[in-house]
Short mmCIF file of C-alpha atoms in Angstrom, two decimals:
data_model
loop_
_atom_site.label_atom_id
_atom_site.label_comp_id
_atom_site.label_asym_id
_atom_site.label_seq_id
_atom_site.Cartn_x
_atom_site.Cartn_y
_atom_site.Cartn_z
CA MET A 1 53.86 -11.87 78.71
CA ILE A 2 51.78 -14.94 77.85
CA GLU A 3 52.96 -16.90 74.78
CA THR A 4 49.97 -18.23 72.85
CA GLY A 5 52.03 -20.03 70.22
CA ARG A 6 50.82 -17.65 67.50
CA LEU A 7 50.91 -14.21 69.02
CA GLY A 8 52.92 -12.89 71.93
CA VAL A 9 50.24 -11.32 74.12
CA ILE A 10 50.54 -8.99 77.08
CA ASN A 11 47.67 -9.55 79.46
CA PRO A 12 47.90 -6.68 81.96
CA ALA A 13 49.09 -5.96 84.96
CA ARG A 14 47.47 -2.59 84.14
CA GLU A 15 49.03 0.46 85.77
CA THR A 16 47.08 3.21 87.51
CA PRO A 17 46.33 5.95 84.96
CA GLN A 18 47.65 9.47 85.43
CA PHE A 19 44.21 11.08 85.07
CA THR A 20 41.73 11.09 87.95
CA PRO A 21 37.92 10.91 88.27
CA GLU A 22 38.05 14.51 89.53
CA LEU A 23 39.71 15.60 86.27
CA LEU A 24 36.98 13.90 84.24
CA GLU A 25 34.32 15.66 86.30
CA ARG A 26 35.94 19.03 85.66
CA LEU A 27 36.14 18.28 81.94
CA VAL A 28 32.45 17.40 81.78
CA GLY A 29 31.69 20.92 82.99
CA ARG A 30 33.33 22.33 79.86
CA VAL A 31 30.72 20.94 77.44
CA SER A 32 28.82 23.79 75.75
CA LEU A 33 25.53 22.87 77.31
CA PHE A 34 22.66 25.33 77.76
CA GLY A 35 20.13 22.81 79.04
CA PRO A 36 20.26 19.72 81.28
CA GLY A 37 21.69 17.35 78.63
CA THR A 38 21.10 13.62 78.31
CA PRO A 39 23.58 11.49 80.29
CA HIS A 40 25.68 9.18 78.12
CA THR A 41 27.95 6.52 79.65
CA LEU A 42 31.37 5.92 78.11
CA TYR A 43 33.08 2.54 78.43
CA SER A 44 36.78 1.82 78.01
CA PRO A 45 37.50 -0.54 75.11
CA PHE A 46 40.27 -2.12 77.18
CA ASP A 47 37.93 -3.92 79.56
CA GLY A 48 34.38 -2.70 78.95
CA LYS A 49 34.29 -0.91 82.31
CA ILE A 50 32.69 2.51 82.79
CA LEU A 51 35.09 5.35 82.04
CA GLY A 52 32.73 8.24 82.76
CA VAL A 53 29.43 9.94 81.95
CA ILE A 54 29.07 12.90 79.60
CA PRO A 55 25.99 15.01 78.80
CA LEU A 56 24.79 14.97 75.18
CA CYS A 57 23.86 18.28 73.57
CA THR A 58 20.76 19.13 71.58
CA PRO A 59 20.57 21.04 68.27
CA GLU A 60 19.52 24.07 70.32
CA ASP A 61 22.74 23.77 72.35
CA VAL A 62 24.70 23.81 69.10
CA GLN A 63 22.97 26.99 67.96
CA GLN A 64 23.77 28.65 71.27
CA ALA A 65 27.40 27.51 71.11
CA VAL A 66 27.83 28.87 67.58
CA GLN A 67 26.24 32.19 68.59
CA ARG A 68 28.60 32.44 71.55
CA ALA A 69 31.57 31.67 69.31
CA ARG A 70 30.38 34.24 66.77
CA ARG A 71 30.30 36.91 69.48
CA ALA A 72 33.85 36.08 70.58
CA GLN A 73 35.38 35.82 67.09
CA PRO A 74 35.62 39.49 65.94
CA ALA A 75 37.84 40.48 68.88
CA TRP A 76 40.08 37.48 68.20
CA ALA A 77 40.35 38.41 64.52
CA ARG A 78 41.78 41.79 65.59
CA VAL A 79 44.52 40.14 67.69
CA ASP A 80 47.92 40.28 65.97
CA THR A 81 48.86 36.94 64.42
CA ARG A 82 52.11 36.85 66.40
CA ALA A 83 50.14 37.16 69.63
CA ARG A 84 47.93 34.26 68.50
CA ALA A 85 51.09 32.30 67.73
CA ARG A 86 52.46 32.82 71.25
CA ILE A 87 49.32 31.25 72.72
CA VAL A 88 49.60 28.23 70.42
CA LEU A 89 53.28 27.82 71.27
CA ARG A 90 52.44 27.85 74.99
CA PHE A 91 49.88 25.14 74.24
CA HIS A 92 52.64 23.20 72.46
CA ASP A 93 54.84 23.37 75.58
CA LEU A 94 52.01 22.39 77.93
CA LEU A 95 51.10 19.47 75.69
CA LEU A 96 54.60 18.04 75.90
CA LYS A 97 54.77 18.72 79.65
CA ARG A 98 51.46 16.96 80.42
CA GLN A 99 51.87 14.11 77.97
CA ALA A 100 51.65 11.28 80.51
CA GLU A 101 48.15 12.38 81.50
CA ILE A 102 46.79 12.77 77.97
CA LEU A 103 48.44 9.57 76.73
CA ASP A 104 46.68 7.59 79.46
CA LEU A 105 43.37 9.30 78.80
CA THR A 106 43.58 8.74 75.04
CA GLN A 107 44.43 5.08 75.56
CA TYR A 108 41.54 4.53 77.93
CA GLU A 109 39.09 6.17 75.51
CA THR A 110 40.32 4.39 72.36
CA GLY A 111 41.98 1.16 73.49
CA LYS A 112 45.04 1.93 71.36
CA ALA A 113 48.60 0.91 72.14
CA ARG A 114 50.90 3.40 73.85
CA ARG A 115 53.08 3.79 70.75
CA ASP A 116 50.02 4.85 68.72
CA ALA A 117 48.95 7.35 71.39
CA GLN A 118 52.53 8.70 71.41
CA GLU A 119 52.34 9.11 67.63
CA GLU A 120 49.21 11.21 68.14
CA LEU A 121 50.85 13.43 70.71
CA LEU A 122 53.96 14.06 68.63
CA ASP A 123 51.89 14.87 65.56
CA SER A 124 49.76 17.31 67.56
CA ALA A 125 52.88 19.10 68.84
CA ILE A 126 54.28 19.33 65.30
CA VAL A 127 51.01 20.83 64.01
CA ALA A 128 50.97 23.43 66.80
CA GLN A 129 54.58 24.48 66.22
CA PHE A 130 54.20 24.52 62.44
CA TYR A 131 51.12 26.75 62.22
CA ALA A 132 52.21 29.00 65.07
CA THR A 133 55.46 29.84 63.31
CA ARG A 134 54.28 29.86 59.68
CA SER A 135 50.84 31.46 59.87
CA PRO A 136 51.89 35.06 60.66
CA GLY A 137 53.89 35.25 57.42
CA TRP A 138 51.29 33.48 55.33
CA LEU A 139 48.45 35.70 56.58
CA ARG A 140 50.15 39.05 55.85
CA PRO A 141 48.66 41.08 52.97
CA LYS A 142 50.55 40.18 49.81
CA ARG A 143 51.33 42.29 46.75
CA THR A 144 50.20 40.55 43.56
CA GLY A 145 50.51 41.30 39.86
CA GLY A 146 48.23 43.93 38.33
CA THR A 147 47.05 44.39 34.74
CA PHE A 148 49.85 46.33 33.03
CA VAL A 149 53.08 47.27 34.78
CA GLY A 150 52.62 50.59 36.54
CA LEU A 151 48.92 51.04 35.76
CA THR A 152 47.49 49.08 38.71
CA GLN A 153 48.69 47.80 42.06
CA THR A 154 46.90 44.84 43.65
CA TRP A 155 46.97 43.35 47.13
CA GLU A 156 45.61 40.06 48.45
CA TYR A 157 44.11 39.99 51.96
CA ARG A 158 43.12 36.92 53.97
CA HIS A 159 40.10 37.28 56.26
CA PRO A 160 38.73 34.63 58.67
CA VAL A 161 35.53 32.87 57.60
CA GLY A 162 33.98 33.28 61.07
CA VAL A 163 32.99 30.14 62.99
CA VAL A 164 34.56 26.87 61.87
CA GLY A 165 32.67 23.71 62.73
CA VAL A 166 34.88 20.65 63.16
CA ILE A 167 33.38 17.15 63.15
CA SER A 168 35.92 14.53 64.20
CA PRO A 169 35.97 10.72 64.60
CA TRP A 170 37.08 8.50 67.47
CA ASN A 171 40.21 6.93 65.99
CA TYR A 172 42.68 9.82 66.58
CA PRO A 173 40.94 12.08 69.10
CA LEU A 174 44.00 14.10 70.14
CA VAL A 175 45.16 14.78 66.58
CA MET A 176 41.66 15.71 65.46
CA ALA A 177 41.18 18.14 68.35
CA VAL A 178 44.41 19.91 67.34
CA SER A 179 45.10 19.58 63.60
CA GLU A 180 41.90 21.31 62.46
CA PRO A 181 41.22 23.80 65.29
CA ILE A 182 44.75 25.26 65.46
CA PRO A 183 45.04 26.49 61.84
CA ALA A 184 41.42 27.69 62.06
CA LEU A 185 42.22 29.68 65.21
CA MET A 186 45.49 30.99 63.78
CA ALA A 187 43.49 32.31 60.81
CA GLY A 188 41.36 34.36 63.22
CA ASN A 189 38.31 32.11 63.47
CA ALA A 190 36.36 30.69 66.37
CA VAL A 191 35.93 26.89 66.50
CA VAL A 192 33.07 24.63 67.58
CA LEU A 193 34.22 21.01 67.73
CA LYS A 194 31.94 17.99 67.78
CA PRO A 195 34.03 14.94 68.66
CA ASP A 196 32.69 11.42 68.54
CA PRO A 197 30.99 10.77 71.90
CA GLN A 198 33.42 7.92 72.63
CA THR A 199 36.39 10.32 72.72
CA THR A 200 34.85 13.42 74.25
CA PHE A 201 37.21 13.60 77.23
CA THR A 202 40.31 13.95 75.04
CA ALA A 203 38.72 16.84 73.12
CA LEU A 204 37.70 18.58 76.36
CA TRP A 205 41.23 18.12 77.72
CA VAL A 206 42.66 19.87 74.63
CA GLN A 207 40.17 22.73 75.00
CA ALA A 208 41.09 23.17 78.67
CA LEU A 209 44.80 23.22 77.83
CA MET A 210 44.27 25.78 75.07
CA GLU A 211 42.54 28.12 77.50
CA GLU A 212 45.27 27.52 80.08
CA ALA A 213 47.73 28.61 77.39
CA GLY A 214 45.84 31.89 77.03
CA LEU A 215 43.10 31.33 74.45
CA PRO A 216 40.15 33.62 75.30
CA PRO A 217 37.04 31.77 76.55
CA GLY A 218 34.28 31.26 74.02
CA LEU A 219 36.57 30.87 71.01
CA PHE A 220 36.94 27.10 71.19
CA GLN A 221 33.87 25.17 72.24
CA ILE A 222 32.92 21.50 72.44
CA VAL A 223 29.47 20.14 71.65
CA THR A 224 28.62 16.48 72.21
CA GLY A 225 26.29 14.09 70.48
CA GLY A 226 25.61 12.09 67.37
CA ALA A 227 24.32 12.74 63.86
CA GLU A 228 21.65 15.30 64.75
CA VAL A 229 24.20 17.43 66.59
CA GLY A 230 26.52 17.22 63.58
CA GLU A 231 23.69 18.27 61.26
CA ALA A 232 22.92 21.22 63.52
CA LEU A 233 26.56 22.30 63.37
CA VAL A 234 26.58 22.14 59.55
CA ALA A 235 23.37 24.19 59.59
CA THR A 236 24.88 27.04 61.62
CA ALA A 237 28.69 27.23 61.23
CA ASP A 238 30.43 29.23 58.47
CA PHE A 239 32.77 26.41 57.39
CA ILE A 240 32.85 22.66 58.09
CA ALA A 241 35.94 20.48 58.44
CA LEU A 242 34.93 16.83 58.61
CA THR A 243 37.04 13.74 59.07
CA GLY A 244 34.91 10.64 58.72
CA SER A 245 33.36 8.10 56.38
CA THR A 246 32.57 8.73 52.73
CA PRO A 247 28.77 8.32 53.21
CA THR A 248 28.86 10.92 56.00
CA GLY A 249 31.00 13.20 53.84
CA ARG A 250 28.43 13.10 51.04
CA LYS A 251 25.65 14.08 53.45
CA VAL A 252 27.67 16.97 54.87
CA ALA A 253 28.64 18.18 51.39
CA ARG A 254 24.99 18.23 50.29
CA GLN A 255 23.91 20.13 53.39
CA ALA A 256 26.79 22.61 53.13
CA GLY A 257 26.09 23.09 49.43
CA GLU A 258 22.56 24.24 50.20
CA ARG A 259 24.03 26.95 52.44
CA LEU A 260 26.93 27.76 50.08
CA ILE A 261 29.50 27.37 52.85
CA GLY A 262 32.95 25.85 52.41
CA VAL A 263 33.85 22.33 53.45
CA SER A 264 36.97 20.20 53.69
CA LEU A 265 36.38 16.47 53.86
CA GLU A 266 38.90 13.77 54.70
CA LEU A 267 37.05 10.53 54.09
CA GLY A 268 37.61 6.81 53.57
CA GLY A 269 40.43 4.89 51.96
CA LYS A 270 41.31 1.45 50.62
CA ASN A 271 44.99 2.21 50.54
CA PRO A 272 47.40 0.13 48.43
CA MET A 273 51.02 -0.85 48.93
CA LEU A 274 53.07 -1.73 45.82
CA VAL A 275 56.19 -3.85 46.39
CA LEU A 276 58.45 -4.11 43.34
CA GLU A 277 60.87 -6.97 42.76
CA ASP A 278 63.91 -4.87 43.71
CA ALA A 279 62.47 -3.73 47.05
CA ASN A 280 64.37 -4.21 50.31
CA LEU A 281 62.38 -7.17 51.61
CA GLU A 282 62.87 -6.66 55.35
CA ALA A 283 62.15 -2.94 55.12
CA ALA A 284 59.02 -3.58 53.06
CA VAL A 285 57.74 -6.17 55.55
CA ASP A 286 58.31 -3.78 58.46
CA GLY A 287 56.57 -1.03 56.50
CA ALA A 288 53.62 -3.32 55.82
CA ILE A 289 53.27 -4.17 59.51
CA HIS A 290 53.34 -0.55 60.58
CA GLY A 291 51.12 0.57 57.71
CA ALA A 292 48.49 -2.13 58.20
CA PHE A 293 48.39 -2.58 61.98
CA ALA A 294 49.23 0.83 63.50
CA ASN A 295 46.31 1.87 65.69
CA ALA A 296 44.84 -1.60 65.06
CA GLY A 297 44.27 -0.57 61.45
CA GLN A 298 41.87 2.20 62.49
CA LEU A 299 43.64 4.86 60.48
CA CYS A 300 42.35 6.57 57.34
CA VAL A 301 45.74 6.19 55.61
CA SER A 302 46.44 2.60 56.75
CA LEU A 303 47.26 -0.08 54.18
CA GLU A 304 44.54 -2.59 53.30
CA ARG A 305 45.82 -3.93 49.93
CA ILE A 306 49.39 -5.14 49.34
CA TYR A 307 50.51 -5.99 45.80
CA VAL A 308 53.82 -7.89 45.69
CA HIS A 309 55.81 -8.85 42.59
CA GLU A 310 55.63 -12.57 41.88
CA LYS A 311 59.43 -12.99 42.10
CA ILE A 312 59.46 -12.05 45.80
CA PHE A 313 55.83 -12.81 46.75
CA ASP A 314 56.51 -16.08 48.60
CA ALA A 315 59.47 -14.67 50.54
CA PHE A 316 57.53 -11.50 51.41
CA ALA A 317 54.43 -13.42 52.52
CA ARG A 318 56.44 -15.83 54.64
CA ARG A 319 58.34 -13.04 56.43
CA PHE A 320 55.21 -10.88 56.78
CA VAL A 321 53.34 -13.75 58.45
CA GLU A 322 56.27 -14.51 60.77
CA LYS A 323 56.57 -10.93 62.00
CA THR A 324 52.82 -10.36 62.25
CA SER A 325 52.36 -13.57 64.27
CA ALA A 326 54.99 -12.32 66.74
CA LEU A 327 53.26 -8.99 67.43
CA ARG A 328 52.44 -8.35 71.09
CA LEU A 329 48.80 -7.48 71.77
CA GLY A 330 47.60 -5.99 75.01
CA ALA A 331 46.12 -3.17 77.08
CA THR A 332 49.07 -1.62 78.86
CA LEU A 333 49.98 1.97 79.65
CA ASP A 334 53.55 1.46 78.47
CA HIS A 335 55.25 0.56 75.21
CA ARG A 336 55.26 -3.22 75.62
CA SER A 337 52.09 -3.70 73.56
CA GLN A 338 52.57 -3.38 69.82
CA MET A 339 48.87 -3.38 69.00
CA GLY A 340 45.87 -2.47 71.09
CA SER A 341 42.13 -2.93 70.90
CA LEU A 342 39.54 -1.78 68.45
CA THR A 343 37.64 1.22 69.80
CA VAL A 344 33.90 0.78 69.23
CA GLN A 345 31.64 -2.23 68.89
CA ARG A 346 30.36 -1.29 65.42
CA GLN A 347 33.91 -1.30 64.06
CA PHE A 348 34.66 -4.65 65.68
CA ASP A 349 31.51 -6.01 64.02
CA THR A 350 32.61 -4.69 60.61
CA VAL A 351 36.07 -6.24 60.91
CA LEU A 352 34.65 -9.61 61.95
CA ALA A 353 32.05 -9.51 59.15
CA HIS A 354 34.66 -8.73 56.49
CA VAL A 355 36.88 -11.62 57.59
CA GLN A 356 34.01 -14.10 57.87
CA ASP A 357 32.63 -13.09 54.47
CA ALA A 358 36.03 -13.48 52.84
CA VAL A 359 36.67 -16.90 54.36
CA ALA A 360 33.18 -18.12 53.43
CA LYS A 361 33.86 -17.14 49.80
CA GLY A 362 37.24 -18.84 49.55
CA ALA A 363 39.87 -16.49 51.00
CA ARG A 364 42.70 -18.00 53.01
CA VAL A 365 43.81 -16.67 56.41
CA LEU A 366 47.60 -16.71 56.66
CA THR A 367 47.59 -15.49 60.26
CA GLY A 368 45.11 -13.99 62.72
CA GLY A 369 41.45 -13.79 61.82
CA ARG A 370 40.05 -14.21 65.33
CA PRO A 371 38.58 -12.02 68.08
CA ARG A 372 40.48 -12.15 71.39
CA PRO A 373 37.93 -11.84 74.21
CA ASP A 374 40.57 -13.17 76.61
CA LEU A 375 42.33 -9.80 76.26
CA GLY A 376 39.32 -7.50 76.13
CA PRO A 377 35.90 -7.22 74.50
CA LEU A 378 37.11 -5.51 71.31
CA PHE A 379 40.50 -7.11 70.63
CA PHE A 380 40.99 -8.66 67.19
CA GLU A 381 44.12 -10.37 65.94
CA PRO A 382 46.17 -8.73 63.17
CA THR A 383 45.02 -10.60 60.09
CA ILE A 384 46.58 -11.36 56.70
CA LEU A 385 44.36 -12.69 53.92
CA THR A 386 45.22 -14.08 50.51
CA GLU A 387 43.19 -15.39 47.54
CA VAL A 388 40.82 -12.44 47.97
CA THR A 389 38.47 -11.94 45.02
CA PRO A 390 36.16 -9.08 43.90
CA GLU A 391 32.93 -10.63 45.22
CA MET A 392 34.27 -10.42 48.78
CA ARG A 393 33.44 -7.31 50.82
CA VAL A 394 37.04 -6.91 51.93
CA TYR A 395 38.15 -6.51 48.29
CA ASN A 396 36.58 -3.07 47.74
CA GLU A 397 35.07 -1.88 51.02
CA GLU A 398 37.10 -0.04 53.64
CA THR A 399 37.61 -2.39 56.59
CA PHE A 400 39.21 0.11 58.98
CA GLY A 401 40.72 -2.56 61.15
CA PRO A 402 43.76 -4.87 61.44
CA VAL A 403 43.04 -6.76 58.21
CA VAL A 404 45.17 -6.66 55.05
CA SER A 405 44.95 -8.62 51.78
CA LEU A 406 47.97 -9.87 49.78
CA TYR A 407 47.95 -9.97 45.97
CA LYS A 408 50.58 -11.27 43.53
CA PHE A 409 51.39 -9.37 40.32
CA SER A 410 53.74 -9.70 37.38
CA ASP A 411 52.95 -6.71 35.14
CA VAL A 412 53.30 -3.16 36.49
CA GLU A 413 50.78 -1.67 34.07
CA GLN A 414 48.15 -4.20 35.08
CA VAL A 415 48.73 -3.69 38.78
CA LEU A 416 48.50 0.10 38.42
CA ALA A 417 45.13 -0.38 36.74
CA LEU A 418 43.98 -2.57 39.64
CA ILE A 419 45.21 -0.06 42.20
CA ASN A 420 43.40 2.80 40.49
CA GLN A 421 40.11 0.88 40.07
CA SER A 422 39.16 1.73 43.65
CA GLU A 423 36.68 4.52 44.27
CA TYR A 424 39.06 5.74 46.97
CA GLY A 425 42.33 7.63 46.60
CA LEU A 426 43.70 8.74 49.95
CA ASN A 427 47.14 7.21 50.51
CA ALA A 428 49.48 4.74 48.83
CA SER A 429 52.95 3.25 49.29
CA VAL A 430 55.60 2.19 46.75
CA TRP A 431 58.67 0.11 47.66
CA THR A 432 61.74 0.00 45.40
CA LYS A 433 65.45 0.71 45.50
CA ASP A 434 65.15 2.75 42.29
CA LEU A 435 63.86 6.07 43.65
CA GLY A 436 63.43 7.61 40.21
CA LYS A 437 61.26 4.71 39.12
CA GLY A 438 59.40 4.90 42.42
CA ARG A 439 58.55 8.56 41.91
CA ALA A 440 57.40 7.91 38.35
CA LEU A 441 55.07 5.11 39.48
CA ALA A 442 53.88 7.09 42.50
CA SER A 443 52.78 9.96 40.26
CA ARG A 444 50.53 7.55 38.34
CA ILE A 445 48.70 6.31 41.43
CA GLN A 446 45.44 8.16 42.01
CA ALA A 447 45.97 9.12 45.64
CA GLY A 448 46.48 12.37 47.51
CA THR A 449 49.67 11.14 49.20
CA VAL A 450 52.07 8.45 48.03
CA ASN A 451 55.02 7.38 50.19
CA ILE A 452 58.13 5.76 48.72
CA ASN A 453 59.76 3.17 51.00
CA GLU A 454 57.45 4.21 53.86
CA SER A 455 53.82 3.40 54.56
CA TYR A 456 52.16 6.69 55.61
CA ALA A 457 54.13 8.68 58.17
CA ALA A 458 56.59 10.33 55.76
CA ALA A 459 53.85 12.21 53.92
CA TRP A 460 51.67 12.74 56.98
CA ALA A 461 54.47 14.29 59.03
CA SER A 462 55.61 16.58 56.19
CA MET A 463 53.62 19.55 57.41
CA ASP A 464 54.67 21.88 54.62
CA ALA A 465 53.10 19.50 52.07
CA THR A 466 49.37 19.06 51.69
CA MET A 467 47.45 15.94 52.66
CA GLY A 468 44.05 14.86 51.36
CA GLY A 469 42.20 12.55 49.02
CA PHE A 470 41.32 11.98 45.39
CA LYS A 471 37.93 10.68 44.26
CA ALA A 472 35.67 9.44 47.09
CA SER A 473 38.40 10.03 49.68
CA GLY A 474 37.53 13.67 50.14
CA LEU A 475 37.65 17.33 49.19
CA GLY A 476 40.23 19.95 50.13
CA ARG A 477 43.53 19.55 51.91
CA ARG A 478 44.99 19.75 55.40
CA HIS A 479 48.59 20.70 56.21
CA GLY A 480 50.68 23.28 54.37
CA LYS A 481 49.38 26.66 53.23
CA GLU A 482 46.16 25.12 51.94
CA GLY A 483 45.47 23.73 55.41
CA LEU A 484 45.45 27.33 56.67
CA TYR A 485 43.98 29.14 53.66
CA ARG A 486 40.84 26.94 53.56
CA PHE A 487 39.78 28.73 56.76
CA THR A 488 40.02 32.16 55.13
CA GLU A 489 38.16 34.32 52.62
CA VAL A 490 40.54 35.85 50.11
CA GLN A 491 40.01 39.47 49.08
CA THR A 492 41.70 41.40 46.27
CA ILE A 493 42.18 45.16 46.60
CA ALA A 494 43.23 46.90 43.38
CA ILE A 495 44.56 50.46 43.12
CA GLU A 496 44.41 52.28 39.81
CA ARG A 497 47.35 54.60 39.06
CA PHE A 498 48.15 57.30 36.50
CA VAL A 499 45.55 56.54 33.78
CA PRO A 500 42.39 54.40 33.85
CA VAL A 501 42.75 50.76 32.83
CA THR A 502 39.73 51.29 30.58
CA GLY A 503 41.51 54.19 28.88
CA PRO A 504 41.37 57.96 29.38
CA THR A 505 38.15 59.66 28.32
CA TRP A 506 39.99 61.98 25.90
CA LEU A 507 41.48 59.04 23.92
CA PRO A 508 39.35 57.86 20.95
CA ARG A 509 38.21 54.25 21.46
CA GLY A 510 39.77 53.13 18.21
CA TRP A 511 43.17 54.39 19.27
CA TYR A 512 42.67 52.81 22.71
CA GLY A 513 42.01 49.43 21.10
CA ARG A 514 45.10 49.63 18.88
CA ILE A 515 47.33 50.67 21.80
CA VAL A 516 46.09 47.86 24.04
CA THR A 517 46.44 45.29 21.24
CA ALA A 518 50.06 46.27 20.68
CA ALA A 519 50.70 46.18 24.43
CA LEU A 520 49.22 42.68 24.73
CA LYS A 521 51.42 41.37 21.92
CA ALA A 522 54.51 42.84 23.55
CA LEU A 523 53.44 41.48 26.94
CA LYS A 524 53.04 37.97 25.51
CA TRP A 525 56.62 37.90 24.21
CA LEU A 526 57.97 39.40 27.41
CA SER A 527 56.05 36.87 29.53
CA ARG A 528 57.27 33.93 27.45
CA TRP A 529 60.86 35.08 27.86
CA TRP A 530 60.48 35.71 31.60
CA TYR A 531 58.66 32.44 32.40
CA ARG A 532 60.59 30.33 29.87
CA VAL A 533 57.58 28.95 28.00
#
């Protein structure tokens, strides 16, 4: 380790990765390509060296891939849900068995630290186990309430939507190739995934492992390319699950709306952390470091705004700077590095622009704030800013990098108003020893998930609870039942029994009206007693 005086930096000594060039060549052959394809070179963010070459698809390739998936899907829909579950559970076991290979590959594609790649792998295994074991019960036909007791019997059926198109970003390529496709497949759908070109190999690796686990060919396909390939997928699939930026989400929603197909959108965030005066200081500082700098800040639920009560602000800031300055940066295939590289040049440019704009307009850098070309082309120091004001880009815009702003507050009502001013509402964090007070405040924050005394992982890893955004942070939810049911069409089947709901033909309509009126009055009192309202 090289001590720089400000940050402890690991400058590799890089180990030989577990994956081989032969593996990458085999994965390239799995792209759903029906023409020659345009070669596209991928570079590792670690050192800027060539990682491999993938072919880019055309809109016509996407149409062919969707048609192929549509042909394969009906047979899959007839497979018993428990048989589908056994395939997904075999995938779960293979994923854990082959983790060294996929961790290396994910790191080389994204530049992330080993601990962040490990977090991806564990989350992917949890998703696979969760939906494999829960989906069969959730997808069974369910008896529901009819009109009047005894007169009707109703059942709710869940049918697959058909072909689910998944558009995923580069920041968590393993999670995104698992967390959307698996519930979609468990619901009886086929999947066509378009990963970001930078992380195509990870997506192809997941597809290969799924088929090794027993998934029939044709059900899970990968198409490669940029915006035009994504537009072609929205134009042909039966449902779209997008994880990406808010501007992209708006475009996809408009296009899907024209076709009247369903969408789920997990979009941007400017996620706040609220530290009350009674918070455990050390725990809050550790939570801030993990929440702001995990995956080099390239995480939709990462913290970008930290509001600290004035009574503990100075102590919090001092300790936060000390611990952040001691973080170990580097590009190693082990757990020594605490933070890795940014992944793509455009994100590096955004991070640098936000910091430079803030400093030019009067913000103060408490630590970090600099690129680190000595470590790799896209490394940027974890950065803490203070004295940030509304005219600065970093105040409102999503940075999506290792940059966080500190704000002092004295009045809880005022700080809640500031927190909720943002157009985003994805994730938030509240720190206090008074859990009842924490829950009350959390419920007033306009965000899809709020963690108390944790930054993001507690809510994210709670698979039985939903995850998604308010406001410009998205539509729909992943995880839980809703994460499965969004990939289904719900159908009600009603059976009429004994006498018609509309009344027997021999009964005069006046009598029918009086009888139903009396029944409704009785039903109201019975319902109020039963449901305690």
